Structure formats: C-alpha cells, structure tokens
Amino acid sequence: MLTFIAIASATTNSTEEPDVEHYELLSNSGSLLAYSTAISNNDFKKSKEFLSQLHIYKPDNLDIIEQLFSLSLINGDFEEAKQFALLFDDLQKVTDSEIQEHFFLKSFLMLENLKQGKIKKAKTYIAKSNDFIYDEMSYNFTKGWIAYEEDHTLITVDSFNKVKDISILNVYYLIHQALLADLQDRHKDADTYYAEALQVGGMKIDVVDAYGRFLERTGREKQAFALYNDFENRSGENRLISKARERLISGVKPRPYVENSKDAIGYMFYHIADMYKITGHVSKSMKYARLAQFLLSNDEYVVQVLAQNYQIYGKYIDANVELEKIIKSSPFYKNAQINIAQNLNRNGQEDLALATIVKLYDKNKVEDDVYLTYANLLVMDEKYNQAIDIYTSIINSRKLLTVNDADLFFARATTYDAADDWAKAEIDLKKTIELYPNHMQALNYLGYTWIDKGVNLEAGLKMINKALSVNRMNQDIIDSLGWAYYKLGKYKLAKVELERAAKIAPNSADISDHLGDVYWKLDRKLEAKFKWQQATIYKSEFIDYDDLAYKLEHGLDALHKKNSTEKVK
C-alpha cells in the first residue's frame, strides 16, 4: 500500500506537467482509500474489488498485480489467482530470483504446473518462504515429493532428511516418510513410521486416519480396531472413527490417505496452515490453506481450517460458505453443521441457527455436541426450560458420572438461575464442585451468589478464595472476593481487591459499580460517582440500571432506604 501512496505523492511533488494517467489515478484515490479500509476490516472480497479499479489505471504495476493475486488466492478464486500469477511472471520472471520473494505466487505456479504434469517446469518454481521453520518444511517436502513424482522407485528422499533433526518438524518428517512408504507398498517401513509419528506427535486424528487406512488395506483389521479404540478411549467418541469402524465391519477396503505426490504436498500445506492458525498468523494460514485446497479440492480438514480462520476474522458467513462444502455423507458433516449454527448465532441470525441445529437433533439418540449446542442456543434465546430439559437428557444418558460431566451440571445450574430457580441451581452447583472440587467457575458462582444474597458468608468467602487459588489473575473472581469483603463490612479489604480487579479489567461495568459502592462506604463520594458513571458507559447484563441511575442522583444510602421501603410494602 505504501507503494501506491508513494506513486501519488511523487507525481504530485513533480515540477513536470502531470499527464492524463496521473489525473485518472488521482480521481481513483477513493478506490485506494476504500481498499485500505476494506483490508483493515479483513474484507478480502471488497479489497480485491477496489484494488481491481486501480489495476485498470496501472496494469503493469507489479505491487498491485501481486496483491491482486494474494487476494484472489485468499478468496479461493483460483482462476483469477492464476491469471494474476501468470501476468506477474510474464512481467518479471520469478524463477530468475534466488531470494525469498513472491513465495505464494511461486508456489501457486509450481502447483499449477504440477497439476498439468509439467514436472520440470514445476521444479523451477519451488520456493523458499521467509520463515525458517516452515520454510524448511515446505521447501524440502515439496522438493522430495516432486523428486518422487519424477522417479516412483525412489526410496531415500534426501530433502526429507533435512527436516529430521528439527524437533518441531520431526513428527511431519515421520508422517511423510510413512506416506511415501505406504505409496510404495513398503509395509514394514510404513508401519514403523506411522507408529513412531503417533508416539512423537500424539494421537492426531489425521495420522490415526492415515495409519488406520493403511492397516485396513494391508489386512491387519485387529490392529486397526485397536488403534481406533485407543483413540476414542483417549479423546472420546469421534464420528470419523465411528465411520472407520463401520467400514472395517463391512469389509470394504479404504483408499490410501494420499494417492500421489500432489495429495502429499497438499497435505503438507494443510499442516502448515493449521500451525499458522494455532499461532495466530491468520493471513498466512489462509494462503497456505488455499494452496492445499488448490490441490485437494474440498478436503474436509482444509475446509475446517479455512472456516476457523474466517471465524477468527469474524467473517461468519464466509466461514459457513466453506463449511457448506462438507457433504452429508462425510463423517465431518454434523460437526460442520454445528459450526454453521454457531456462526449463524454469532452473526445475529438466531432463528436460522436454531433451525439448523434442530435438523440434527434426535430425541432418541443423545449426541453430546448436538445436544449441547442446541441447549446453549436455547439459553441465548432465553428458552430456559427447553434448555434445561436437554441438559437433563444428556445427564440422564450417563451410566456413570465423572469429572468430565462437571461442566454439564454447571451449565444446567446457570440456566436454572436464569430461570429464577435458585434452589435447583444451588443443588447443581454443589454437584459440579463434588465432581470437580477445583471447578473455578462453580466455586466463584456459588460463593459470590451466597454472599450477594447475604447467606453462608464465611463459606462463600472460602469458595471464592479457593477459586482464586486456581487462577489468581481472574478479574471476575477478584471482583467476587472484593464484593464478599464489602458484604462482610470489610471495606478497606474490598477496596484493595476491587482496585486490583479494575487494573486487570478497566472497562468492566460490574467492577466499576462495585468499586463505586466501596468508595461511597469509605466516604469518597466523588470517586464513587465517577465509578458509577463509568458503569453506565461500559454496560453489563447483571446491573440494574434504574438502581444505578438512582445512586448517581441520590447516593447509595438513599438507594438502600428506597429498596428497604419497597420490600416492606
């Protein structure tokens, strides 16, 4: 973008007569501003639309062309990405440069030639990125798989070995060695590498899927069953594993996880996209995921990474466009539909969200993720009794309650409380703590509510202190502790804790409201009113704003007197 601004300023400061093209570019400065705004809002479709208008006036500007390529790639417009990549390459041969520039553009051209079977030309575009770790991964695995594409008998791939000793990449070295051995029917080697990859990298679902398929295809059904059972024992029920088990029972042999070098390179780009997503580098994750999608089409793993990135950007409809690509027969379909419902809700389309999840709901078959999503959406829609019924169905489906069920009771407890049934909420909160004694939220919720109601004050204080021992920097728990001291009449201690909470969360309306009450009790009336005024700005669903307005006008003592009089009446 700085390049475009420089173009305009340089010409403006020139003593020469501006040409017609300059006037046309300046007349489109609105496009540049609109582009900048769209980019800052992560609106990649609008960004491309505005930048395309500038491209009309600067058709040979390499910065504009490369940015249009990047935006087309991020948007999944592969045909347009190809046009811009080829145009850039025609104007400036990217293969002529050894330096780490134009990585995604080069990689795209490499994949385009690989798809067309032009292996020799594809090799000229193998690129290095500017990130050492992922550079080693993408560069060496790409080189290795293209070498395999040239010679299918190749057993030792030198470039694979270059990442072997990089600890963070060791698991991917093992995975790609396993995939290579699997493709070449070197069963013993594949078995060794798959098993070691699971040991080094944990029970990653995609590796379990690849290894399981290998075991099934090579006639080791018992080992495949054991692998799937082991995964679910560690991670819980999984629809992909359930489908694999059904396949095993039917005797149908699965396809290999990857069938050629193109699949393997796409799989590698997916892994890099996933790692960038986890570390918060969303733009790079999007580009790597699109490179993977360019090879793997609508692979479910890739689609999910793209959707998750859009969700991070707050682009929930774009996320759903990706998730809708997962077909009904896929083991990932229900997970995708659950995410679609959640995204619709985040986008303010509550009715559509509920309609989406209702299609998955089967009252005769409890599926935790479907039921929980449905219940949570009902809570947000303030349909508390329906939500309670669904939480209860999940609880009743349990043969044995474990620590993993503590959150279920906590969810039902807060829903009972929202439905003005504190007696049942209290029972569920106690059950939550019984199942998981260090459940921070339940300890804080029960302790705070007891103190707020003026009952079990000492027990409530102990609970809050226990919750605080789990997380000493949680502003909500520190707020609860301060409020507990306030209720106990220990105003100086309350001040210390609430001021500490306010430093952590200066924009919290609840903390400001509580701190205002404490200041009032300490005869710091101006500071009290200032804090109450802050609470009117920040807003909270837990504050009675009529009471807050009354406090601001008449003071805390007058509010207590008014409320006491109303209770007597």
CSV table of C-alpha atoms in Angstrom, one decimal, residues 88 113 119 127 190 246 282 328 352 391 433 466 525:
chain,number,residue,atom,x,y,z
A,88,PHE,CA,3.3,-11.1,-12.9
A,113,ASN,CA,2.5,-26.9,-13.4
A,119,ILE,CA,7.3,-31.6,-13.6
A,127,ALA,CA,10.2,-21.5,-3.4
A,190,ALA,CA,5.3,-47.5,6.7
A,246,GLU,CA,-18.3,-49.3,10.3
A,282,VAL,CA,-4.3,-16.0,10.2
A,328,LYS,CA,-23.9,-35.1,4.1
A,352,LEU,CA,-31.6,-19.7,11.5
A,391,TYR,CA,-29.1,-30.7,29.6
A,433,ILE,CA,-18.0,-29.0,42.8
A,466,LYS,CA,-10.4,-21.4,46.6
A,525,LYS,CA,-18.3,10.3,47.3
